[in-house]
PDB file of N, CA and C in Angstrom:
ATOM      1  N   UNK J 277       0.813  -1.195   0.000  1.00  0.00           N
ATOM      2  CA  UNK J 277       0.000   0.000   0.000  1.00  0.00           C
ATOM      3  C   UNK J 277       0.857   1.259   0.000  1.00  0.00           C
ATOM      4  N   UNK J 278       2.138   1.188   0.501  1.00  0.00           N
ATOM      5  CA  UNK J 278       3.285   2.537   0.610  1.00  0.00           C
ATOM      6  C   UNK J 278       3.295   2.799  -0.666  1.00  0.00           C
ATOM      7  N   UNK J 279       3.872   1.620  -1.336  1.00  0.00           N
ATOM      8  CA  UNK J 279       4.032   2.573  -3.002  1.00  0.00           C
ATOM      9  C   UNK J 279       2.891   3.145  -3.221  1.00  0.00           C
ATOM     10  N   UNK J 280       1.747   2.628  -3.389  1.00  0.00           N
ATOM     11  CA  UNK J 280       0.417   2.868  -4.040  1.00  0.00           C
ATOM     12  C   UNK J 280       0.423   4.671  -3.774  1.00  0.00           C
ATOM     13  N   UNK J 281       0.271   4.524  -2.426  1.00  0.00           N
ATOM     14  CA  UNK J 281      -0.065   5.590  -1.844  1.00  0.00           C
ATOM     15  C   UNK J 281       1.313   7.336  -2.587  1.00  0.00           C
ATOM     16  N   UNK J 282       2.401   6.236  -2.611  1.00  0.00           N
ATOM     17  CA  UNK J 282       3.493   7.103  -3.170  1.00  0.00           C
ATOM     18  C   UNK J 282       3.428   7.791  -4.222  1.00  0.00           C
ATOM     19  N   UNK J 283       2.951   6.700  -5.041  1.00  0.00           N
ATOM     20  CA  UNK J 283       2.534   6.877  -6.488  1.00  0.00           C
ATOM     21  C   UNK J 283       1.450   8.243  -6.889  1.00  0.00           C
ATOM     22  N   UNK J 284       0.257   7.624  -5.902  1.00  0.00           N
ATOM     23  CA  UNK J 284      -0.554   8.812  -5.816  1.00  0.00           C
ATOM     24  C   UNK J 284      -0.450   9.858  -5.674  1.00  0.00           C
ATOM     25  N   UNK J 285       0.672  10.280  -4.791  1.00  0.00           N
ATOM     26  CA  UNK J 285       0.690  11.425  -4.205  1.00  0.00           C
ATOM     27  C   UNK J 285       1.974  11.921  -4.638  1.00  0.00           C
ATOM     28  N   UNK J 286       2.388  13.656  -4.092  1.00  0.00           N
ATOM     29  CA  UNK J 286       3.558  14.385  -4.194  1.00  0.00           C
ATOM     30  C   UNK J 286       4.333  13.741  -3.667  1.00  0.00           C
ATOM     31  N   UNK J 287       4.171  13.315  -2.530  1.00  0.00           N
ATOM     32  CA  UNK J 287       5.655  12.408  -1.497  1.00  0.00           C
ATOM     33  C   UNK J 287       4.741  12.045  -0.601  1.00  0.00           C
ATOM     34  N   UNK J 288       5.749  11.049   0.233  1.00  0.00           N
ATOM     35  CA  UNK J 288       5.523  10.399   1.666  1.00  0.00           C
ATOM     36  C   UNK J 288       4.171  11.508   2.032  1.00  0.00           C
ATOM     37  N   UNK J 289       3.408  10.665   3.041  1.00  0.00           N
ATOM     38  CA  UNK J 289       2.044  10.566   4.000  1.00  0.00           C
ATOM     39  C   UNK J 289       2.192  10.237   4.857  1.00  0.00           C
ATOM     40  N   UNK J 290       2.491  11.472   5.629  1.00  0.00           N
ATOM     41  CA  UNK J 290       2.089  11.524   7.243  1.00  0.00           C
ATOM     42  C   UNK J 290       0.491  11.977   7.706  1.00  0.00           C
ATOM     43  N   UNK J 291       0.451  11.245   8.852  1.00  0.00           N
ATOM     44  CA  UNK J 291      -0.906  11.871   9.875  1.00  0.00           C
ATOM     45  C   UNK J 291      -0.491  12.130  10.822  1.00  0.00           C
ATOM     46  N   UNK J 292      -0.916  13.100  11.760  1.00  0.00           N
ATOM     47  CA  UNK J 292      -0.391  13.149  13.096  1.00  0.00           C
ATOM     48  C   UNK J 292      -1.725  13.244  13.678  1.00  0.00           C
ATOM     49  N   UNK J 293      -1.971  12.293  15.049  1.00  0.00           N
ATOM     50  CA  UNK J 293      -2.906  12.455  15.506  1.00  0.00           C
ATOM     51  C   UNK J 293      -2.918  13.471  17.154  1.00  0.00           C
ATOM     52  N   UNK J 294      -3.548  14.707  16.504  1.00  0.00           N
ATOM     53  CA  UNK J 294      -3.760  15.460  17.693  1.00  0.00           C
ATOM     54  C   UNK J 294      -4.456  15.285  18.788  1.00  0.00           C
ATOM     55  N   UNK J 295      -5.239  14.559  18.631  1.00  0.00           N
ATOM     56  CA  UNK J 295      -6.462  13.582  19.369  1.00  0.00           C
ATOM     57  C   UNK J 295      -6.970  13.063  19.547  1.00  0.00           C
ATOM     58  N   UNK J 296      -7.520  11.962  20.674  1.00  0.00           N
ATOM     59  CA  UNK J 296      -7.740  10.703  19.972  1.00  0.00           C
ATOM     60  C   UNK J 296      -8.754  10.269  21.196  1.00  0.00           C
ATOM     61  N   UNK J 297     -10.587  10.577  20.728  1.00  0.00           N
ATOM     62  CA  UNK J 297     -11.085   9.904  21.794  1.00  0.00           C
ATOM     63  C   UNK J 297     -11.571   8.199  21.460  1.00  0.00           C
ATOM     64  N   UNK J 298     -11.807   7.679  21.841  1.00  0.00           N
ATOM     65  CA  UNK J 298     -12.692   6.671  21.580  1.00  0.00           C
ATOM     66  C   UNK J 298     -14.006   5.655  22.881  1.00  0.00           C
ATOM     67  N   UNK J 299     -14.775   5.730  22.311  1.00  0.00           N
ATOM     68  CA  UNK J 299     -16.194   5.394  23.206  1.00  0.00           C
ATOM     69  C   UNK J 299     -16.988   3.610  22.468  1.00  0.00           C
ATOM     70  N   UNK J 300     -16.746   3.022  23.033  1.00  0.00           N
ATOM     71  CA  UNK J 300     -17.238   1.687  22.823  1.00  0.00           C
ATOM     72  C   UNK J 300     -19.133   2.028  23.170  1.00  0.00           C
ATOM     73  N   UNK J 301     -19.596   1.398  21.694  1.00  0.00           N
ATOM     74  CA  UNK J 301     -21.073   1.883  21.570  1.00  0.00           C
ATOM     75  C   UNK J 301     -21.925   0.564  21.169  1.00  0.00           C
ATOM     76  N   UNK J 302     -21.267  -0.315  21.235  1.00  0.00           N
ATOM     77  CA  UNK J 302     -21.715  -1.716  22.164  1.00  0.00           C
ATOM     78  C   UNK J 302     -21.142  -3.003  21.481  1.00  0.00           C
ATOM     79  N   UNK J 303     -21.904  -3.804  21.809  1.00  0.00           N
ATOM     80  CA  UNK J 303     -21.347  -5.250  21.222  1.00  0.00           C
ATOM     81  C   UNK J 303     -22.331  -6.578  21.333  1.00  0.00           C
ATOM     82  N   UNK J 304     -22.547  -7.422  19.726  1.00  0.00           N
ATOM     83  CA  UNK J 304     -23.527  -7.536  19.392  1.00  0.00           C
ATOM     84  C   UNK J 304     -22.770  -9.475  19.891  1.00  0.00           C
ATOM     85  N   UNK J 305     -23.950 -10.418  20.208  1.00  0.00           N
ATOM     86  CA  UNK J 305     -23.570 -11.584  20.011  1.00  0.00           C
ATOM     87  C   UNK J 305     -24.130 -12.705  19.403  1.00  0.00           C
ATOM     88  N   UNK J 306     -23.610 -13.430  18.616  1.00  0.00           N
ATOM     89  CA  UNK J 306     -24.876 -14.600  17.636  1.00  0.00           C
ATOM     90  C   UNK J 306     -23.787 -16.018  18.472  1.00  0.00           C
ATOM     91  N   UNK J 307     -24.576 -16.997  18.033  1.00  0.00           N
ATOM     92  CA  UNK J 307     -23.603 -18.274  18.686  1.00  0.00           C
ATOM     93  C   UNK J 307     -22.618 -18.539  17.465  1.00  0.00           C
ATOM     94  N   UNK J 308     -22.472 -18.182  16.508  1.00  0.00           N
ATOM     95  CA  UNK J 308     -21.164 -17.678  15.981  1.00  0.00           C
ATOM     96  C   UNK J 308     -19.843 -16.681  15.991  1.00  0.00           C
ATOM     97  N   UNK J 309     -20.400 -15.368  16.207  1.00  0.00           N
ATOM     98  CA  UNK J 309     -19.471 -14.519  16.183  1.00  0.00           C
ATOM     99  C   UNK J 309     -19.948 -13.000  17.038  1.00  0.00           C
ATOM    100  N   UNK J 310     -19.506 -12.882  17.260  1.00  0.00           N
ATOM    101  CA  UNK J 310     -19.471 -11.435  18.228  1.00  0.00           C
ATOM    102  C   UNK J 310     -19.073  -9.868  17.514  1.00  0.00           C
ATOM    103  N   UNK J 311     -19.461  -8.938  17.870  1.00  0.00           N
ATOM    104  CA  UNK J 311     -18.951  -7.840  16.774  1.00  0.00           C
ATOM    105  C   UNK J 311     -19.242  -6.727  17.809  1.00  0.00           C
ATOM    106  N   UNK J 312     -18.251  -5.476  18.192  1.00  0.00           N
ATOM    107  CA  UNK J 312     -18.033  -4.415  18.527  1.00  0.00           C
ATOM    108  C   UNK J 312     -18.189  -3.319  17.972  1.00  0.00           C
ATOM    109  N   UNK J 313     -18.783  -2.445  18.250  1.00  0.00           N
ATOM    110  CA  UNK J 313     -18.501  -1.065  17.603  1.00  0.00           C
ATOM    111  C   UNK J 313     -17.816  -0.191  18.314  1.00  0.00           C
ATOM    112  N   UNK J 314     -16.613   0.570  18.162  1.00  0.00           N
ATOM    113  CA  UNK J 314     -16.337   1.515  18.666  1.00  0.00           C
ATOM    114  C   UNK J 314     -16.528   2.671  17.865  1.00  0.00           C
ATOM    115  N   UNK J 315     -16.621   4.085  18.400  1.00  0.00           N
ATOM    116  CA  UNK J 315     -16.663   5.094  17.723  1.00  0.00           C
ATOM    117  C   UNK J 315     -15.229   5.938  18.563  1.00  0.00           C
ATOM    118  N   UNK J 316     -14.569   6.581  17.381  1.00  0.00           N
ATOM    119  CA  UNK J 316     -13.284   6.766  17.274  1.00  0.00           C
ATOM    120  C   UNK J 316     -13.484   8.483  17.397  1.00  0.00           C
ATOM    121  N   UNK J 317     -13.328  10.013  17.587  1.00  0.00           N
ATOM    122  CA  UNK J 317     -13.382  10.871  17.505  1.00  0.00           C
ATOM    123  C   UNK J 317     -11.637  11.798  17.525  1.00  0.00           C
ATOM    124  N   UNK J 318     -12.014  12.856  16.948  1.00  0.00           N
ATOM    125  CA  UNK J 318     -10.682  13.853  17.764  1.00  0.00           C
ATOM    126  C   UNK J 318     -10.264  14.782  16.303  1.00  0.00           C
ATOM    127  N   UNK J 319      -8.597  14.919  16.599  1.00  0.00           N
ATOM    128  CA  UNK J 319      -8.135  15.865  15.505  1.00  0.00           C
ATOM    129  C   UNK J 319      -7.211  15.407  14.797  1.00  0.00           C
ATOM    130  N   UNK J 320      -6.845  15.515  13.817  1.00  0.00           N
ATOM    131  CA  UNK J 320      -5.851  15.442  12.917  1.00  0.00           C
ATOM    132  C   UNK J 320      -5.141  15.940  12.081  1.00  0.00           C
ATOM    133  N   UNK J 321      -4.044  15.858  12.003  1.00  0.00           N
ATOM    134  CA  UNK J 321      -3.189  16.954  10.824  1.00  0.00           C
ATOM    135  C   UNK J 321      -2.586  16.039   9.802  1.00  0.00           C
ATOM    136  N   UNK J 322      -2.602  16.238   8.561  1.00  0.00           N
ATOM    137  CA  UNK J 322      -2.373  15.445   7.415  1.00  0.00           C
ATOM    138  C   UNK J 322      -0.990  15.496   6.346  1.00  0.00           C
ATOM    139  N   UNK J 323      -0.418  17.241   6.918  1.00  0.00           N
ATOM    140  CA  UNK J 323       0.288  17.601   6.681  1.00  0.00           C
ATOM    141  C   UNK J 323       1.071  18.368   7.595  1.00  0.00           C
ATOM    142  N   UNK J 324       2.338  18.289   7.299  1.00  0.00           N
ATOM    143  CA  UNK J 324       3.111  18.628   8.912  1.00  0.00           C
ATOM    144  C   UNK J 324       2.889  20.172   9.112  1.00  0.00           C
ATOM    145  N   UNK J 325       2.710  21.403   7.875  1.00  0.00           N
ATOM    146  CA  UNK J 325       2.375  22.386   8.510  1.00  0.00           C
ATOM    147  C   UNK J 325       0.715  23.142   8.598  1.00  0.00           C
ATOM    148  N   UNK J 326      -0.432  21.604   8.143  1.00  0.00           N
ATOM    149  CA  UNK J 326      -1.649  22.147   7.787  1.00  0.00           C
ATOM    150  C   UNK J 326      -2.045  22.280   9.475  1.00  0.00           C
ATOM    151  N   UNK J 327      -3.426  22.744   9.344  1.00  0.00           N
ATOM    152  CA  UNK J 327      -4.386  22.841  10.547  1.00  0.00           C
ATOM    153  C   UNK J 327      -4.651  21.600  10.885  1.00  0.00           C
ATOM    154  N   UNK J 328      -5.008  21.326  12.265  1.00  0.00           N
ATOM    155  CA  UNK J 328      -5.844  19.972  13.040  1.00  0.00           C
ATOM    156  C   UNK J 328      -7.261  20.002  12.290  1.00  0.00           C
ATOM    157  N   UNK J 329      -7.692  19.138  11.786  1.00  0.00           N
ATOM    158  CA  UNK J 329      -9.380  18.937  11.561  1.00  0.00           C
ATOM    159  C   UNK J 329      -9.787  17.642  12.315  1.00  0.00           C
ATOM    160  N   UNK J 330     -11.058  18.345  12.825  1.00  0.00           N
ATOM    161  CA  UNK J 330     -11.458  17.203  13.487  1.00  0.00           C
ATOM    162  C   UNK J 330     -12.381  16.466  12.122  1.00  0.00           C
ATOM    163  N   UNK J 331     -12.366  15.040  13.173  1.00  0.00           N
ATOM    164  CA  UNK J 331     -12.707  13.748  12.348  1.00  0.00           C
ATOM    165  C   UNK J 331     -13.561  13.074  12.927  1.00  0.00           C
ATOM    166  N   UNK J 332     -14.387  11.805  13.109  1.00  0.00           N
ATOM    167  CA  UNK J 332     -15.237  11.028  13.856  1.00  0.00           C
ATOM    168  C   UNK J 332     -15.530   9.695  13.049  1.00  0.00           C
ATOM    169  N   UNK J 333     -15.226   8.208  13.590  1.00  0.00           N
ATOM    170  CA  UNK J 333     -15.573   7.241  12.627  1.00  0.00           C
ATOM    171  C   UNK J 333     -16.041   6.169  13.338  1.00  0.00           C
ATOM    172  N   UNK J 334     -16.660   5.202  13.199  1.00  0.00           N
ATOM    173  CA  UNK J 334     -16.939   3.564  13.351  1.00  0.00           C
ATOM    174  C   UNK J 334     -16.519   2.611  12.909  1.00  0.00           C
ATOM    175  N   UNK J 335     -15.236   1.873  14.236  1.00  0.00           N
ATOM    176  CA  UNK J 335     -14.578   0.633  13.745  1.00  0.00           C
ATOM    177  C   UNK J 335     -15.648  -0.200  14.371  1.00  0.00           C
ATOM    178  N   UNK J 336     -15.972  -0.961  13.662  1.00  0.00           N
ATOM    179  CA  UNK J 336     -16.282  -2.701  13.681  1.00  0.00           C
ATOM    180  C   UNK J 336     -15.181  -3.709  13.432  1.00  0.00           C
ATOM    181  N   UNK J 337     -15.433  -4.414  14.686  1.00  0.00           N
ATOM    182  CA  UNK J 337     -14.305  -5.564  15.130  1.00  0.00           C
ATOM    183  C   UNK J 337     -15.408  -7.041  14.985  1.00  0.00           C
ATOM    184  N   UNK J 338     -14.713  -7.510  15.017  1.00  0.00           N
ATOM    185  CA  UNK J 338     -15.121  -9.203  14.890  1.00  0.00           C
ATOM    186  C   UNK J 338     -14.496 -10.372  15.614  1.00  0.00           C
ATOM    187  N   UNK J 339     -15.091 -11.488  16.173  1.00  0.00           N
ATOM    188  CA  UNK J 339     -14.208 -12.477  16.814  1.00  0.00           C
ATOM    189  C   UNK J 339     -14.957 -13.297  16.637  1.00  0.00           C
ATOM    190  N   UNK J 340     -14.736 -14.853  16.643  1.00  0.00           N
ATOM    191  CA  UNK J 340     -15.570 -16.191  16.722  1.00  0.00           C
ATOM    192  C   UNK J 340     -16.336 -15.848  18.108  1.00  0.00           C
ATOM    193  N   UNK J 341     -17.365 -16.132  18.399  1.00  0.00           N
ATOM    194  CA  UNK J 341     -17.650 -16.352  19.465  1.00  0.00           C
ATOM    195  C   UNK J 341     -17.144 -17.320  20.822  1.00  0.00           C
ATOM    196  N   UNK J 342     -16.625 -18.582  20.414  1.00  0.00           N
ATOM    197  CA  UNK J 342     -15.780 -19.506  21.228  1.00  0.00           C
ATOM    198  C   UNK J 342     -14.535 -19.267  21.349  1.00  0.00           C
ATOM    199  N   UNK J 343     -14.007 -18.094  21.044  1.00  0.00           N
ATOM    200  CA  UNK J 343     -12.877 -17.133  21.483  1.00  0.00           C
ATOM    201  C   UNK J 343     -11.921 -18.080  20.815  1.00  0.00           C
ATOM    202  N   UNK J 344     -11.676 -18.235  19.690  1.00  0.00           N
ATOM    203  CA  UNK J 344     -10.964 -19.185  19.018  1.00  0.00           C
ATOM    204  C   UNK J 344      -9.638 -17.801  18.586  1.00  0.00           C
ATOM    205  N   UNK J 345     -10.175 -17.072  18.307  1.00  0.00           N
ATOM    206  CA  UNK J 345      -9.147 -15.709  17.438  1.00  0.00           C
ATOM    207  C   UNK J 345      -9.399 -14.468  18.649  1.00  0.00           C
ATOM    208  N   UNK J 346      -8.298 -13.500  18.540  1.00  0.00           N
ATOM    209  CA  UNK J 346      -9.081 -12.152  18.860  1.00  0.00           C
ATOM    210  C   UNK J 346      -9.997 -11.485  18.400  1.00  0.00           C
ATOM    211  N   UNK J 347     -10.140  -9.963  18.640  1.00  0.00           N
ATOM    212  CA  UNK J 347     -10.695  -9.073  17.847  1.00  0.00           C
ATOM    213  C   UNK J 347      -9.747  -8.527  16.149  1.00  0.00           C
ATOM    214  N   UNK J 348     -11.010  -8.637  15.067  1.00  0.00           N
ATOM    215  CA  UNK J 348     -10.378  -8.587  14.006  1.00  0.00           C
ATOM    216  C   UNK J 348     -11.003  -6.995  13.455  1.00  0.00           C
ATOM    217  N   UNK J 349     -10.352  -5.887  12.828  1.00  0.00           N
ATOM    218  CA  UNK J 349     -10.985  -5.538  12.357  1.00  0.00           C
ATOM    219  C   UNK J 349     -11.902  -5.343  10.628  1.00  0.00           C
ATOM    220  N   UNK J 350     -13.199  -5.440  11.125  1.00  0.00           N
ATOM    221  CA  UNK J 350     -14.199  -5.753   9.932  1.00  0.00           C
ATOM    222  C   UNK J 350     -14.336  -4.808   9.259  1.00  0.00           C
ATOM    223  N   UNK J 351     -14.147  -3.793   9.558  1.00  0.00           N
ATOM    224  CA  UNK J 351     -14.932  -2.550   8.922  1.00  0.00           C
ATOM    225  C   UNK J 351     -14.468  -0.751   9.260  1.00  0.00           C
ATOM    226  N   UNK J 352     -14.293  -0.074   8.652  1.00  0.00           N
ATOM    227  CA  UNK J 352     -14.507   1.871   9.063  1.00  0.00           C
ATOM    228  C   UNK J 352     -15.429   2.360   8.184  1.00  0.00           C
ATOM    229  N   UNK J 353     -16.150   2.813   9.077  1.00  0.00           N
ATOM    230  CA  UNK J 353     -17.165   3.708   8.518  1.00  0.00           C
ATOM    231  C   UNK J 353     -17.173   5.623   9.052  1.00  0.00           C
ATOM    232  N   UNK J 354     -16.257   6.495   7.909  1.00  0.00           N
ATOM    233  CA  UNK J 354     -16.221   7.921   7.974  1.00  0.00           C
ATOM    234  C   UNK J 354     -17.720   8.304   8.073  1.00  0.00           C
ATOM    235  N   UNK J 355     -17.695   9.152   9.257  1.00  0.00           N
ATOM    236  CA  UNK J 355     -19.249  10.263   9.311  1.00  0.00           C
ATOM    237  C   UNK J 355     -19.137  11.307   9.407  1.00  0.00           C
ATOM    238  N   UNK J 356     -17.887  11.595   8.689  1.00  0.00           N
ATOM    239  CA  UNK J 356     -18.078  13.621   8.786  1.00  0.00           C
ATOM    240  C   UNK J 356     -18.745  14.174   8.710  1.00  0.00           C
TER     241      UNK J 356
END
């Protein structure tokens, strides 16, 4: 994904994270598999001399239910 991203762009991609909340907004269970949502919030800078913008998203995690694996992540969902 580095090249890709290289390719795309002027040069190297940094983030710096200015802030970083996160709030667990629950967790679902089937006799298969289990799934988490966290919601992720805060600020970020994308470029080393741009402004912080804030951001807000939803990771979904995943695990077998018989705790065979950890938490995997399934999913981000951006809600700016």
């Amino acid at each position: 994904l580095k090249v890709e991203i290289l390719q795309r762009s002027d040069g190297e991609q940094t983030t710096d994270v200015v802030k970083l909340d996160g709030e667990l907004l629950g967790v679902e269970r089937d006799p298969a598999v289990e799934m988490a949502t966290v919601q992720f919030s805060g600020m970020l800078r994308e470029t080393a001399d741009g402004a912080a913008e804030p951001f807000k998203e939803l990771w979904n995690f995943t695990r077998p239910s018989n705790g065979a694996m950890g938490w995997v992540l399934a999913g981000i969902q951006q809600l700016r």
